[in-house]
Tab-separated table of C-alpha atoms in Angstrom:
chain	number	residue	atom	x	y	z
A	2	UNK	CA	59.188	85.750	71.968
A	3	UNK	CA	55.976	86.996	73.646
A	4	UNK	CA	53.986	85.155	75.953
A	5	UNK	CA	50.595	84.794	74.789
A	6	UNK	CA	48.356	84.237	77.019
A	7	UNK	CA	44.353	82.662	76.531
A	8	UNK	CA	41.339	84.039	77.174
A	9	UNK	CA	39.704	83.426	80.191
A	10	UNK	CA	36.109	83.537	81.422
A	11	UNK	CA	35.013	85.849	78.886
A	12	UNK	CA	31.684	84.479	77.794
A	13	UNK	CA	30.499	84.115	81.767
A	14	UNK	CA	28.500	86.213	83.746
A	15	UNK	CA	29.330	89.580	84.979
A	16	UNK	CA	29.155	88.246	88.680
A	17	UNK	CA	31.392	85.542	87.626
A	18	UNK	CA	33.990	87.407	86.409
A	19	UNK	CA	33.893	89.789	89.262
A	20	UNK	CA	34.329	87.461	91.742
A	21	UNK	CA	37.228	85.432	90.322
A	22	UNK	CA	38.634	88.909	89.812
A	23	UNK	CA	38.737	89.824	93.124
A	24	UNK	CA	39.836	86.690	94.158
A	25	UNK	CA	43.027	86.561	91.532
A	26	UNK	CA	44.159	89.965	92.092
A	27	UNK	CA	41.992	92.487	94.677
A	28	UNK	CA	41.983	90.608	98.050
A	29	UNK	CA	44.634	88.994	100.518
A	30	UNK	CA	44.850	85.030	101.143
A	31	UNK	CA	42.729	85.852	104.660
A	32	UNK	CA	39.584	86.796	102.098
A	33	UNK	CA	39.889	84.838	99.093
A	34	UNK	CA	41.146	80.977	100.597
A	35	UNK	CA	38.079	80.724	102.871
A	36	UNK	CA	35.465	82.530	100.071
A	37	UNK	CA	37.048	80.003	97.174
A	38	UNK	CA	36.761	76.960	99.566
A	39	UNK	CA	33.339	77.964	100.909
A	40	UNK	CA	32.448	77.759	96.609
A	41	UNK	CA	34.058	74.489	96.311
A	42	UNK	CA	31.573	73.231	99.250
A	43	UNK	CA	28.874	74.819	97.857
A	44	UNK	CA	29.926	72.689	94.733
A	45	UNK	CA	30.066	69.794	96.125
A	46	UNK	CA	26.651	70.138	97.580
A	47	UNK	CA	25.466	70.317	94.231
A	48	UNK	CA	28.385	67.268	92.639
A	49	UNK	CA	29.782	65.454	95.451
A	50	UNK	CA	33.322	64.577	94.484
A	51	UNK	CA	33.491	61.887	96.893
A	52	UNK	CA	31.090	60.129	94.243
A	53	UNK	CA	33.022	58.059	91.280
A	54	UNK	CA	32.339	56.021	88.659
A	55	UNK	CA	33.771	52.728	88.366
A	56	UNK	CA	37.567	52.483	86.422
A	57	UNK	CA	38.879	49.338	85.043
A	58	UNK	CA	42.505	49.545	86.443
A	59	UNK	CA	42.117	53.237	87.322
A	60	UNK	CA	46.499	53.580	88.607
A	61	UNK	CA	49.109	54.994	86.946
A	62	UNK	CA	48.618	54.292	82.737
A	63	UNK	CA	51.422	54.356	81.021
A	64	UNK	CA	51.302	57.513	79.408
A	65	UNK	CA	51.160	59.699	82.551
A	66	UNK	CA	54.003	61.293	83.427
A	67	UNK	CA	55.655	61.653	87.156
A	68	UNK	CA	58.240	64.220	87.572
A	69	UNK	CA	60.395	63.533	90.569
A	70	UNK	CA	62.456	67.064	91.431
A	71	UNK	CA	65.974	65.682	92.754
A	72	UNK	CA	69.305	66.534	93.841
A	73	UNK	CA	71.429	64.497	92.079
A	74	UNK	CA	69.492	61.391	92.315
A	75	UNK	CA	68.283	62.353	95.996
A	76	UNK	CA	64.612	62.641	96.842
A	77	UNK	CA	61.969	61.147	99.188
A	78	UNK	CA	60.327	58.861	96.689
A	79	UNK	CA	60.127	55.317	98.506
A	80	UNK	CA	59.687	52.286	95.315
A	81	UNK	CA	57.259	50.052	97.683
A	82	UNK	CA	55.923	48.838	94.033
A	83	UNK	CA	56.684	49.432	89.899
A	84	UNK	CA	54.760	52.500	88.040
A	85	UNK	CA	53.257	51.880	84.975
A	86	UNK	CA	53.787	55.442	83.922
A	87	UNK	CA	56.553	57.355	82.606
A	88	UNK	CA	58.900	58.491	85.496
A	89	UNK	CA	61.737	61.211	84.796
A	90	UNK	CA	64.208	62.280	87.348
A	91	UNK	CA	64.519	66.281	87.353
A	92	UNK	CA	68.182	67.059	88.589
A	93	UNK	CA	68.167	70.542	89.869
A	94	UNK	CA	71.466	71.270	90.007
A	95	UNK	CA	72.806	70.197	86.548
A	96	UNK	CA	75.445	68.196	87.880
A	97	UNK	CA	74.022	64.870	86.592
A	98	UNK	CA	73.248	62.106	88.394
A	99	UNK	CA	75.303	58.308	89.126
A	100	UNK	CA	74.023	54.991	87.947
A	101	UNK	CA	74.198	54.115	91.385
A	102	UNK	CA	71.524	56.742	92.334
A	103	UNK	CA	69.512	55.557	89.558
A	104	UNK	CA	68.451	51.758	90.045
A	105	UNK	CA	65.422	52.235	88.575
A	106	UNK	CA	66.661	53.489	85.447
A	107	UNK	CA	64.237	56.443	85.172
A	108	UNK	CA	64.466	58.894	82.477
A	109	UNK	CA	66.975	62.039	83.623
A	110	UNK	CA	67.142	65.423	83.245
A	111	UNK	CA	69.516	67.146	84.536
A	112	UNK	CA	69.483	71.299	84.364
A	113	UNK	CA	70.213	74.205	86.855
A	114	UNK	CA	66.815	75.525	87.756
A	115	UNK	CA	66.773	77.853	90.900
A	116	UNK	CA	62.896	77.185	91.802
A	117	UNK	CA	60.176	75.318	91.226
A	118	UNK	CA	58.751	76.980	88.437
A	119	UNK	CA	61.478	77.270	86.118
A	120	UNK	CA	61.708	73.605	86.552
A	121	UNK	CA	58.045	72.777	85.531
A	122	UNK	CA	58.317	75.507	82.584
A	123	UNK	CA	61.433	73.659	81.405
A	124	UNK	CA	60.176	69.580	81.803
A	125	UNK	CA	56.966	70.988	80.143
A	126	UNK	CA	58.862	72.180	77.023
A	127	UNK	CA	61.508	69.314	77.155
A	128	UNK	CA	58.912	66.159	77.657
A	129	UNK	CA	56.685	64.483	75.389
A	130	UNK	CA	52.981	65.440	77.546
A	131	UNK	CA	50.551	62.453	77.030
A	132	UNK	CA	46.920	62.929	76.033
A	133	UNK	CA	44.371	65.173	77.441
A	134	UNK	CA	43.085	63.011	80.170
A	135	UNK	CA	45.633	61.374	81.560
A	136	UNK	CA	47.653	63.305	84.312
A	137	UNK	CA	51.638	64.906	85.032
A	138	UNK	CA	52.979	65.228	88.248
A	139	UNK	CA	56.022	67.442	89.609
A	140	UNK	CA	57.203	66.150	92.831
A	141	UNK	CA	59.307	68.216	95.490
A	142	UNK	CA	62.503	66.397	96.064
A	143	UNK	CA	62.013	66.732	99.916
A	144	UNK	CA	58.558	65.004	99.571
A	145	UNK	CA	58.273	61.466	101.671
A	146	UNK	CA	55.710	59.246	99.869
A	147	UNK	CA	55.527	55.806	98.002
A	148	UNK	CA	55.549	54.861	94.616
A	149	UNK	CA	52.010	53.051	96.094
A	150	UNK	CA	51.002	56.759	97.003
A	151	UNK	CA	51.807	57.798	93.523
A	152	UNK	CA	49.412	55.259	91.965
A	153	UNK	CA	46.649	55.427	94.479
A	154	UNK	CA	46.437	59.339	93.696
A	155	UNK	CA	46.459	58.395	89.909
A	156	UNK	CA	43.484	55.906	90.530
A	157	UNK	CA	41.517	58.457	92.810
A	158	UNK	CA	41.779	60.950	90.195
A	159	UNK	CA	40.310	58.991	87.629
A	160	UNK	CA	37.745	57.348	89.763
A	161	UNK	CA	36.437	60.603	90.813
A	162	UNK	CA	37.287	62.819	87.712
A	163	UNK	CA	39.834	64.962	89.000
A	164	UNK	CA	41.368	68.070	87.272
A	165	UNK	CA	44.083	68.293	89.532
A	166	UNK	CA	45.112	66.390	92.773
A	167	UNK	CA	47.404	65.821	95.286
A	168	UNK	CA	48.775	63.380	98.342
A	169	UNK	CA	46.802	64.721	101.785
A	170	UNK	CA	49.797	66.364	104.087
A	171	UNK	CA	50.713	63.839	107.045
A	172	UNK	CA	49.936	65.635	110.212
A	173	UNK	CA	53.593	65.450	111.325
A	174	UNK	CA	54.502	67.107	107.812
A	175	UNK	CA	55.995	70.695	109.121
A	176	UNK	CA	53.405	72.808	106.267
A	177	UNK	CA	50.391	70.953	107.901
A	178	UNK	CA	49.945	74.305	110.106
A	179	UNK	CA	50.402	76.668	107.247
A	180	UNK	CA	47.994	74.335	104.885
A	181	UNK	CA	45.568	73.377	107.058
A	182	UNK	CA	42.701	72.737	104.405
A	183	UNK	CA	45.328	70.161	103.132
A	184	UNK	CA	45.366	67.822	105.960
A	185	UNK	CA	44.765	64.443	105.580
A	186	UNK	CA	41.297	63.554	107.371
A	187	UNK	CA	40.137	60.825	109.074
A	188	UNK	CA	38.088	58.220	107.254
A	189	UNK	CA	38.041	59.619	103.769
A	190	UNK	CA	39.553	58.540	100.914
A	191	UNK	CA	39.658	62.156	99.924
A	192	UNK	CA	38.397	65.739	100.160
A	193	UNK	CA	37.045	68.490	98.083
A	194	UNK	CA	40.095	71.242	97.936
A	195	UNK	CA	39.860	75.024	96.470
A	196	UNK	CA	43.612	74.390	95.551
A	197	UNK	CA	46.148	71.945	94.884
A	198	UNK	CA	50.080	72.930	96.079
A	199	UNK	CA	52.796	73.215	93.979
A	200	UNK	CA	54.943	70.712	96.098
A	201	UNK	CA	53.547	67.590	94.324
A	202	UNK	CA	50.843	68.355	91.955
A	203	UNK	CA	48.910	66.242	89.754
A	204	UNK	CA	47.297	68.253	86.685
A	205	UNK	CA	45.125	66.579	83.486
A	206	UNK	CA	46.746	67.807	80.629
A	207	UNK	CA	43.769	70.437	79.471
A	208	UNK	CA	44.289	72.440	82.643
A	209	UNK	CA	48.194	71.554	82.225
A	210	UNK	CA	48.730	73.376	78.593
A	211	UNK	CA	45.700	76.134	79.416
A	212	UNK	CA	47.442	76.838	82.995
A	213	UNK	CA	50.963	77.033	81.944
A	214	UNK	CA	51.530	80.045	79.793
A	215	UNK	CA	50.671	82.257	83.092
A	216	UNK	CA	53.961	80.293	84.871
A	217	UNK	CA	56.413	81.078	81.621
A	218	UNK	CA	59.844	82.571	82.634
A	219	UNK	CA	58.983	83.019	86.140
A	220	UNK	CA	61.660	81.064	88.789
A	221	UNK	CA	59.207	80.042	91.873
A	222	UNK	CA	55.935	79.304	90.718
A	223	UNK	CA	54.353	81.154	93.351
A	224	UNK	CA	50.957	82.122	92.102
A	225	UNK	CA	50.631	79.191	89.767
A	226	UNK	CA	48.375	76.994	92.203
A	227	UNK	CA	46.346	79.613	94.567
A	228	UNK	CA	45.606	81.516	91.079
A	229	UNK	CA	46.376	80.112	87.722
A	230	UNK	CA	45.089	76.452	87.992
A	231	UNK	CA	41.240	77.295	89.939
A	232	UNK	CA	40.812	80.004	87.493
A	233	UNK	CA	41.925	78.061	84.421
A	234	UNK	CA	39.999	75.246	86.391
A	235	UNK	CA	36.642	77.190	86.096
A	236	UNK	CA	37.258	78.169	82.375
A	237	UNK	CA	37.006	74.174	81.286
A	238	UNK	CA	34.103	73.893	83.471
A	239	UNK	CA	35.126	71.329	85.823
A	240	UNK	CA	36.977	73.143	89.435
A	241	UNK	CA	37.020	69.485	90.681
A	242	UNK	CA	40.525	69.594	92.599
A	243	UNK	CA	41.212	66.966	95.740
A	244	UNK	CA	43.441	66.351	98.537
A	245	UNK	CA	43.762	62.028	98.634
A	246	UNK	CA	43.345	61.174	102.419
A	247	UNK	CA	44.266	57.556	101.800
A	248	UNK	CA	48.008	58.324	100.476
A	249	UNK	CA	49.204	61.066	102.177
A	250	UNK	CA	52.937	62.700	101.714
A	251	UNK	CA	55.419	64.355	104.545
A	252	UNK	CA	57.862	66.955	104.543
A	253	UNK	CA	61.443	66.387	104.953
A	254	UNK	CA	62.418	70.568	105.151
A	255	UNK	CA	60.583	73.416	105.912
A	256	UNK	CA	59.347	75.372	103.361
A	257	UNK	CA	62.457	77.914	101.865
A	258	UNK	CA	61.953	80.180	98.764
A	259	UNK	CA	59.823	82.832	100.549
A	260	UNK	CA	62.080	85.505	101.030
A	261	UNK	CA	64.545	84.280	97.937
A	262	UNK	CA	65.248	87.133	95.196
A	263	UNK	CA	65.977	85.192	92.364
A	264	UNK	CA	68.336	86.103	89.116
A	265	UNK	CA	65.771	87.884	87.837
A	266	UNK	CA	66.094	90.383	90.413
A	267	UNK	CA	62.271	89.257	91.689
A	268	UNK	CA	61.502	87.379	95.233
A	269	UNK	CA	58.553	85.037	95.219
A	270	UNK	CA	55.941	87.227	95.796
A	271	UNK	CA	56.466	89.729	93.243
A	272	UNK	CA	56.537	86.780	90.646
A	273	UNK	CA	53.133	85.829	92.350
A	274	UNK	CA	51.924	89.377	91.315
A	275	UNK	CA	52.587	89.230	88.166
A	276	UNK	CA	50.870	85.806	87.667
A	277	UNK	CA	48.000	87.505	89.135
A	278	UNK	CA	48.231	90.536	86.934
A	279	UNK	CA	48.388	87.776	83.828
A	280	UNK	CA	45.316	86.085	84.916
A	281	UNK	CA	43.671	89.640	85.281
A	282	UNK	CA	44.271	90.943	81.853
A	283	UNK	CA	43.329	87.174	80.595
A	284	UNK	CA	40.060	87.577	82.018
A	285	UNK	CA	39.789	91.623	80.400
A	286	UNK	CA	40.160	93.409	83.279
A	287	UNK	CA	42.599	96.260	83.547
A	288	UNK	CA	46.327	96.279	85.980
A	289	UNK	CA	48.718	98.439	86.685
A	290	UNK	CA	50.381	99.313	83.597
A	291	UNK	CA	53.406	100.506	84.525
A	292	UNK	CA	53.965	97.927	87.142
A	293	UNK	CA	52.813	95.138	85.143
A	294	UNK	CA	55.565	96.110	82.210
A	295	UNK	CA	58.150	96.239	85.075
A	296	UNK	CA	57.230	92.933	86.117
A	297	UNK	CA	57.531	91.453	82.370
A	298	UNK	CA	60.468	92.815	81.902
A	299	UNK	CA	62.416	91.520	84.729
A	300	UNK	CA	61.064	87.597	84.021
A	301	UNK	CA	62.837	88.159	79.976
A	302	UNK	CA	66.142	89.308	81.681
């Protein structure tokens, strides 16, 4: 069946759609990262995010949904307290996972994915999604944070009307040096962030179901949070994305899937193109034809 994709950004300005175009698909990471987070500050000159509005038991409500990536039944998740959400236990391998592993009782899946993006393309189909403004998470496996964490980034988000969110990285997390702008800071609860990571995002449902069809049938997700989610961001209006500073996460591994070529024949960056491309031709801007097709047709295989 075809992917069919929305329309993007097609009743904005001219200048508008420019820019985002040559942010999504005509520069390198060295241009476009600092531009997009210079336009975040310049955003939050005009709509501080670190101003909320008070919440009425603002944690985890119990139709959110956290998605804990695992290994049958390991990951870094520490239970320091209960969620009041809906938790489900992603088994990567499809090997299933013990009781024993389990003492929470948390919904399982258990399916061979190879990468992170087949694995949030599959949970998306396969799970009920609660309502539009309530939030789903997809948690790395090798991710070390509390279930405290978990509802203090809930709480945060709703306080201060996030889109997306995610835990600040621990300085002694090994991707602090490669995502510097994700650090947590020093007295802040949180900070204004061009993107959120796809090792444990948090994603309203709009920009959930609007961002998603740009991630179908690829394996590693790459793409899906330096591209998809600001740009989808900007067509609702509301590019209001945050690292939390208060409940920050750590690394247990380095960072892997780089330089993996997956079944498809595709490594991670030529997945990220084609996200790209998608975003382009969502927008009405022309790609490369032939290489776009080429692309396509190695995600159906």
């Amino acid at each position: 069946m075809k992917n069919v994709l929305p329309e993007l950004l097609r009743n904005r300005s001219e200048a508008e759609r420019h820019c985002w175009a040559r942010w999504v698909l005509g520069s390198h990471s060295d241009q476009f990262l600092p531009e997009m987070a210079a336009a975040v500050e310049q955003l939050n000159q005009q709509d501080p995010i670190e101003l909320g509005d008070p919440v009425i038991a603002p944690g985890a409500y119990s139709d959110d949904l956290v998605v804990i990536t695992c290994k049958q039944g390991q990951h870094g998740v520490i239970v320091d307290q209960p969620l009041g959400c809906r938790v489900v236990l992603f088994d990567w391998t499809g090997q299933g996972i013990a009781q024993s592993d389990n003492p929470q009782n948390w919904q399982v899946i258990s399916e061979k994915t190879e990468c992170k993006g087949e694995l949030m393309e599959s949970a998306w189909r396969q799970l009920d999604m609660p309502a539009e403004d309530h939030y789903v998470a997809f948690l790395d496996d090798d991710l070390c944070l509390r279930t405290s964490d978990i509802n203090t980034v809930l709480a945060l988000s709703r306080i201060h009307h996030l889109l997306a969110a995610q835990p600040a990285l621990s300085l002694n997390s090994p991707s602090s040096r490669e995502y510097p702008w994700l650090r947590q800071r020093a007295c802040t609860s949180l900070h204004r962030l061009p993107i959120v990571e796809n090792q444990a995002p948090f994603i309203r449902r709009d920009l959930l179901d609007l961002s998603m069809p740009f991630l179908v049938s690829t394996k590693s997700a790459y793409g899906y949070d330096r591209f998809a989610l600001p740009l989808c961001a900007a067509e609702l209006g509301d590019w209001r994305f945050a690292a939390i500073d208060c409940a920050p996460m750590s690394h247990l591994r380095p960072l892997g899937s780089v330089e993996q070529r997956f079944s498809n024949g595709l490594k991670s960056k030529e997945e990220e193109l084609l996200v790209r491309q998608r975003l382009t031709l969502a927008m009405g801007f022309a790609v490369n034809e032939q290489d776009h097709e080429q692309l396509e047709r190695a995600v159906a295989s």
